[in-house]
Amino acid sequence: MNLVQLRNRSTTFAMPFRHRQVDGKVLITNTEGNFLLMSQEDFARFAEGAVPKESELYRRLAERNFVRAELDTRKMAERLRARKTFLHAGPNLHIAVVTLRCNETCVYCHASRADMSATHTDMSKETAARVVDLVFESTNPSVTIEFQGGEPLVNFDVVKHIIEVAREKNKTAGKGLEFTMVSNLSLMDEEKLAYLVDNRVQICTSIDGPEHLHDKQRKLPGLSAHQKATYWIRRINDAYAKMGLDPTLYHVEALLTTTRETLPRWKEVVDTYADLGCRALFLRPVDPFGFADRTAPRVEYPRLEYLEFYRSAVDYILELNKRGVEILERFAAIFLTKILGGQDPNFLDIRSPCGAGIGQIAYNYDGKVFTCDEGRMLHEMGDSTFLIGNVSPSAETTARSNYREMMTHETVRALAIASNLDAQPDCVNCTYQPYCGVCPVHNHKTQGSIFGRMRESSLCMVHKGIQDYLFSKIGGGDLETLEILRRWTTVRDRTHFLQTCAT
Amino acid sequence: MTELRLHRELYQAAALEQALGLFAPHGTFVRKEEPSHWVVEITARTLERERRIAGELGNYALGLTVKGRKR
Amino acid sequence: MDVQGFPSDLLTVDLGASSVTLRVDPATYSLDALYGAAYIFIDRCFVLLDKPDASYRVTLAWKKREPTTDELRALVGEFANELLSCAWRAKISEDSRALIESVTAQALGGAMGPPTLEELEKFDFSDETFEDPLGIAMSWEEKHRKKAQPDDANPVDGAKVTEATATREKP
């Protein structure tokens, strides 16, 4: 639509709104995240304040708080509050990188993995204990300790130590404590499995797609990384089923890193996940951390090609859903929870402000503490901009950091401001602002400042592209698709993984 | 000899002093003052090296000036 | 040498020195925006700021020798975009200051939680001066007397005080 054609723009009819062309229609959103998709003609009437009061359009605009004369401030405040509940509590995600050692070599590794001989990159039990102390100082009533690496199973003794110390501390702390582990599963055995299942650790792994693609990108010397991972996915899911847990809720989650090789194989990737019984796949694009600088010529791609891949894959996922296969795409679910549900799922990378420091903390194997996992990855690449503390027992007492010092660290403050979309050029006017988020660490790495320039940001392009796709589906008129998308916003609590005080 | 001219309104004196202190081991520096500029005459082993020192010195003084403005 | 897409009166290229020079209008881009943009490039370029007349002059000299014309064009284009971004961000921050501060305060306050007794014991409750960027502790008389008499001792610092005073005054 050519906005110049709107000759009599009203300044009194509408509440502040943002607009965007999506699939031939005009999408409008407002501060509290209400939206409406309308025809070009209806948008013209809206912008000119020429919507008849008795019309269906007026009713729809008014109930969404787009009409100034009908503004419901109480409803507006409630909606805003629902979107920002995460502001009132501190970090809930605590990433413990228990080792950098890894037995697989992944072409896109962003964790800067180390060889299996690099035992100096194992977290000590003393450092682990200090990490747990800090976790429990968080003001958040719920905390999740996520074990990462390298490959966390390499340092399983420290994983167990953290679990045991944390559960002991929680007897008095009384937090909603959970454990998760991100593992390639190739070092899993029955003994480790029994421990993890008995101690209710949620397990997440990586599946890059069909075997030939997965094994090409994730080298496990002498073995098939894919066969190992899929064996243990089925074994773990089986263990949950034997415990009487609902398999639709309790199963291994898997992640995908989309490389150039993945792009034409969207159907194979989705089929692989569906065959494994996965209920979700996360079509993550490759990121600029870790080995990315070196391997970019091999794995990187223009983000327009990624979005083409994304649309094809999710179209196919929707088709599978219509055939009764329950599987969702995680990016879509995150955005849809905000768009359709009016809630924020607190995905730390897509919220305003982002979770750096205030929503998550990453603890490196040596006790150094970072605002987020991306900040930690950057440190391993030689850039320690996002280092906010050190809890290592070997650090000088004066240098050892406490929780409040870290929360008031100038870097944490800077990132809270830099990731606030109300302060960000482009985002401030973007139709997707109520639902979106930026990553200051990504901006710093790719554009030289934590603020970045969104028009040149590959991450912004991905977020906009995904939301364009979702809104085209929402406004597409297919009720079955809309119902599927609504189902993707349903969050069912997995209470089995909650460590109660008594256990 | 390479001359670096830093405008007084755009570069803080203290920033330049600090930068000169840091770069002292890398060349010979003669500082002069003009009404609108601070001028640093840099002498080093080669012209290329002088260019590099001048550039890095200017960057350092700029960085310190920016940092100094936020206090 | 002309660079495609850039007005020749605003941009000059010195291939021999591997540098580009831009003229920047202070009426459009504040000094803060200029500093903000310039700072981003000091890892890749030698950045020299000057003020030969009413305009600023920015010289970006490639640290590597002999960049291609395309590389120089990309560099100066990126600088121009960053300059615009910084200028606009400053305006947005000024207009939305209350909202940004409110969200930041809640985010940090929520994460910090209340101080411990140990921290309160260490807190300095004396009457000594403390940093007060918003001027909350200033009396009305102090604030308005200070606004009428800017500090000219250091042009750079004086500019900062005036700007800070102006933003404090904004309702």
Coordinates of N, CA, C and O in Angstrom, one line a residue, chain A residues 154-215:
Chain A
V154 N 31.5 -36.2 29.9 CA 33.0 -36.4 30.1 C 33.3 -36.1 31.6 O 34.2 -36.8 32.1
N155 N 32.7 -35.2 32.2 CA 33.0 -34.9 33.6 C 31.8 -35.2 34.5 O 31.3 -34.4 35.2
F156 N 31.4 -36.5 34.4 CA 30.1 -36.9 35.0 C 30.2 -36.8 36.6 O 29.2 -36.5 37.2
D157 N 31.4 -37.0 37.1 CA 31.5 -36.9 38.6 C 31.1 -35.5 39.1 O 30.5 -35.3 40.1
V158 N 31.5 -34.5 38.3 CA 31.1 -33.1 38.8 C 29.7 -32.8 38.5 O 29.0 -32.1 39.3
V159 N 29.1 -33.4 37.5 CA 27.7 -33.3 37.2 C 26.9 -33.9 38.5 O 26.0 -33.2 39.0
K160 N 27.4 -35.0 38.9 CA 26.7 -35.7 40.1 C 26.9 -34.8 41.3 O 26.0 -34.6 42.1
H161 N 28.1 -34.3 41.5 CA 28.4 -33.4 42.6 C 27.5 -32.2 42.7 O 27.0 -31.9 43.7
I162 N 27.3 -31.6 41.5 CA 26.4 -30.4 41.5 C 25.0 -30.8 41.9 O 24.3 -30.1 42.6
I163 N 24.6 -31.9 41.3 CA 23.2 -32.3 41.6 C 23.0 -32.6 43.1 O 22.1 -32.1 43.7
E164 N 24.0 -33.2 43.7 CA 23.9 -33.6 45.1 C 24.0 -32.4 46.0 O 23.2 -32.2 46.9
V165 N 24.9 -31.5 45.7 CA 25.1 -30.3 46.5 C 23.8 -29.4 46.4 O 23.3 -28.8 47.3
A166 N 23.3 -29.3 45.1 CA 22.2 -28.4 44.9 C 20.9 -28.9 45.6 O 20.2 -28.2 46.2
R167 N 20.8 -30.2 45.6 CA 19.6 -30.8 46.2 C 19.7 -30.6 47.7 O 18.7 -30.4 48.4
E168 N 20.9 -30.8 48.3 CA 21.1 -30.6 49.7 C 20.7 -29.1 50.1 O 20.0 -28.9 51.0
K169 N 21.3 -28.2 49.3 CA 21.0 -26.7 49.6 C 19.5 -26.4 49.5 O 19.0 -25.6 50.2
N170 N 18.8 -27.1 48.5 CA 17.5 -26.8 48.3 C 16.5 -27.3 49.4 O 15.4 -26.8 49.5
K171 N 17.1 -28.1 50.3 CA 16.2 -28.5 51.4 C 15.9 -27.3 52.3 O 14.8 -27.3 52.9
T172 N 16.8 -26.4 52.4 CA 16.4 -25.2 53.1 C 16.0 -24.0 52.2 O 15.2 -23.2 52.6
A173 N 16.5 -24.0 51.0 CA 16.2 -22.9 50.1 C 14.8 -23.0 49.6 O 14.1 -21.9 49.4
G174 N 14.3 -24.2 49.3 CA 12.9 -24.4 48.9 C 12.6 -23.8 47.5 O 11.5 -23.3 47.3
K175 N 13.6 -23.8 46.6 CA 13.3 -23.2 45.3 C 12.7 -24.3 44.4 O 12.8 -25.5 44.7
G176 N 12.1 -23.9 43.3 CA 11.7 -24.8 42.3 C 12.9 -25.2 41.4 O 13.3 -24.5 40.5
L177 N 13.6 -26.3 41.8 CA 14.9 -26.6 41.2 C 14.7 -27.7 40.1 O 14.0 -28.6 40.3
E178 N 15.4 -27.4 39.0 CA 15.4 -28.4 37.9 C 16.8 -28.5 37.4 O 17.6 -27.6 37.5
F179 N 17.0 -29.7 36.8 CA 18.3 -30.0 36.1 C 18.0 -30.3 34.7 O 17.1 -31.1 34.4
T180 N 18.9 -29.8 33.8 CA 18.8 -30.3 32.4 C 20.2 -30.5 31.9 O 21.2 -30.0 32.5
M181 N 20.4 -31.4 30.9 CA 21.7 -31.6 30.4 C 21.6 -31.6 28.9 O 20.7 -32.2 28.3
V182 N 22.6 -30.9 28.2 CA 22.7 -30.9 26.8 C 23.9 -31.8 26.4 O 25.0 -31.5 26.7
S183 N 23.6 -32.9 25.8 CA 24.6 -33.9 25.6 C 24.5 -34.5 24.2 O 23.4 -34.6 23.7
N184 N 25.6 -35.0 23.7 CA 25.6 -35.7 22.4 C 25.2 -37.1 22.5 O 25.0 -37.8 21.6
L185 N 25.1 -37.6 23.8 CA 24.7 -38.9 24.2 C 25.7 -40.1 23.8 O 25.4 -41.2 24.2
S186 N 26.8 -39.8 23.1 CA 27.6 -40.9 22.7 C 28.4 -41.5 23.8 O 28.9 -42.6 23.7
L187 N 28.5 -40.8 25.0 CA 29.2 -41.4 26.1 C 28.2 -41.9 27.2 O 28.6 -42.3 28.3
M188 N 27.0 -42.0 26.8 CA 25.9 -42.5 27.7 C 26.1 -44.0 27.9 O 26.6 -44.7 27.0
D189 N 25.9 -44.5 29.1 CA 25.8 -45.9 29.4 C 24.7 -46.2 30.4 O 24.0 -45.2 30.9
E190 N 24.4 -47.4 30.7 CA 23.2 -47.7 31.5 C 23.4 -47.2 32.9 O 22.4 -46.7 33.5
E191 N 24.6 -47.1 33.4 CA 24.8 -46.6 34.8 C 24.5 -45.1 34.8 O 23.8 -44.6 35.7
K192 N 25.0 -44.4 33.9 CA 24.8 -42.9 33.8 C 23.3 -42.7 33.6 O 22.7 -41.8 34.2
L193 N 22.7 -43.4 32.7 CA 21.3 -43.3 32.4 C 20.5 -43.5 33.7 O 19.6 -42.7 34.0
A194 N 20.8 -44.5 34.4 CA 20.0 -44.8 35.6 C 20.1 -43.6 36.6 O 19.1 -43.2 37.2
Y195 N 21.3 -43.1 36.7 CA 21.5 -41.9 37.6 C 20.7 -40.7 37.2 O 20.0 -40.1 38.0
L196 N 20.8 -40.4 35.9 CA 20.1 -39.2 35.4 C 18.6 -39.4 35.5 O 17.9 -38.5 35.8
V197 N 18.1 -40.6 35.2 CA 16.7 -40.8 35.2 C 16.2 -40.8 36.7 O 15.2 -40.2 37.0
D198 N 16.9 -41.5 37.6 CA 16.6 -41.5 39.0 C 16.6 -40.1 39.6 O 15.8 -39.8 40.5
N199 N 17.5 -39.2 39.1 CA 17.6 -37.9 39.7 C 16.9 -36.9 38.8 O 17.0 -35.7 39.0
R200 N 16.0 -37.4 37.9 CA 15.1 -36.5 37.2 C 15.8 -35.4 36.5 O 15.4 -34.2 36.6
V201 N 16.8 -35.7 35.7 CA 17.5 -34.7 34.9 C 16.9 -34.7 33.5 O 16.9 -35.8 32.9
Q202 N 16.5 -33.6 33.0 CA 15.9 -33.6 31.7 C 17.1 -33.6 30.7 O 18.1 -33.0 30.9
I203 N 16.9 -34.4 29.6 CA 18.0 -34.6 28.7 C 17.6 -34.0 27.3 O 16.5 -34.2 26.8
C204 N 18.6 -33.3 26.8 CA 18.4 -32.7 25.5 C 19.6 -33.0 24.6 O 20.8 -33.1 25.1
T205 N 19.4 -33.3 23.3 CA 20.6 -33.6 22.5 C 20.5 -32.9 21.2 O 19.6 -32.0 21.0
S206 N 21.4 -33.2 20.3 CA 21.4 -32.6 18.9 C 21.2 -33.7 17.9 O 21.8 -34.7 17.9
I207 N 20.3 -33.4 17.0 CA 20.1 -34.2 15.8 C 20.1 -33.3 14.6 O 19.2 -32.5 14.5
D208 N 21.0 -33.5 13.8 CA 21.1 -32.6 12.6 C 20.3 -33.0 11.4 O 20.2 -32.3 10.4
G209 N 19.6 -34.2 11.6 CA 18.8 -34.6 10.5 C 19.1 -36.1 10.2 O 19.5 -36.9 11.1
P210 N 19.0 -36.6 8.9 CA 19.3 -38.0 8.6 C 20.7 -38.3 8.9 O 21.6 -37.4 9.0
E211 N 21.0 -39.6 9.0 CA 22.3 -40.1 9.4 C 23.4 -39.6 8.6 O 24.4 -39.1 9.2
H212 N 23.3 -39.6 7.3 CA 24.5 -39.1 6.5 C 24.8 -37.7 6.8 O 26.0 -37.3 6.8
L213 N 23.8 -36.9 7.0 CA 24.1 -35.4 7.2 C 24.6 -35.2 8.7 O 25.6 -34.5 8.9
H214 N 24.0 -35.9 9.6 CA 24.4 -35.8 11.0 C 25.9 -36.2 11.2 O 26.7 -35.5 11.8
D215 N 26.2 -37.4 10.6 CA 27.6 -37.9 10.8 C 28.6 -37.1 10.0 O 29.8 -37.0 10.4

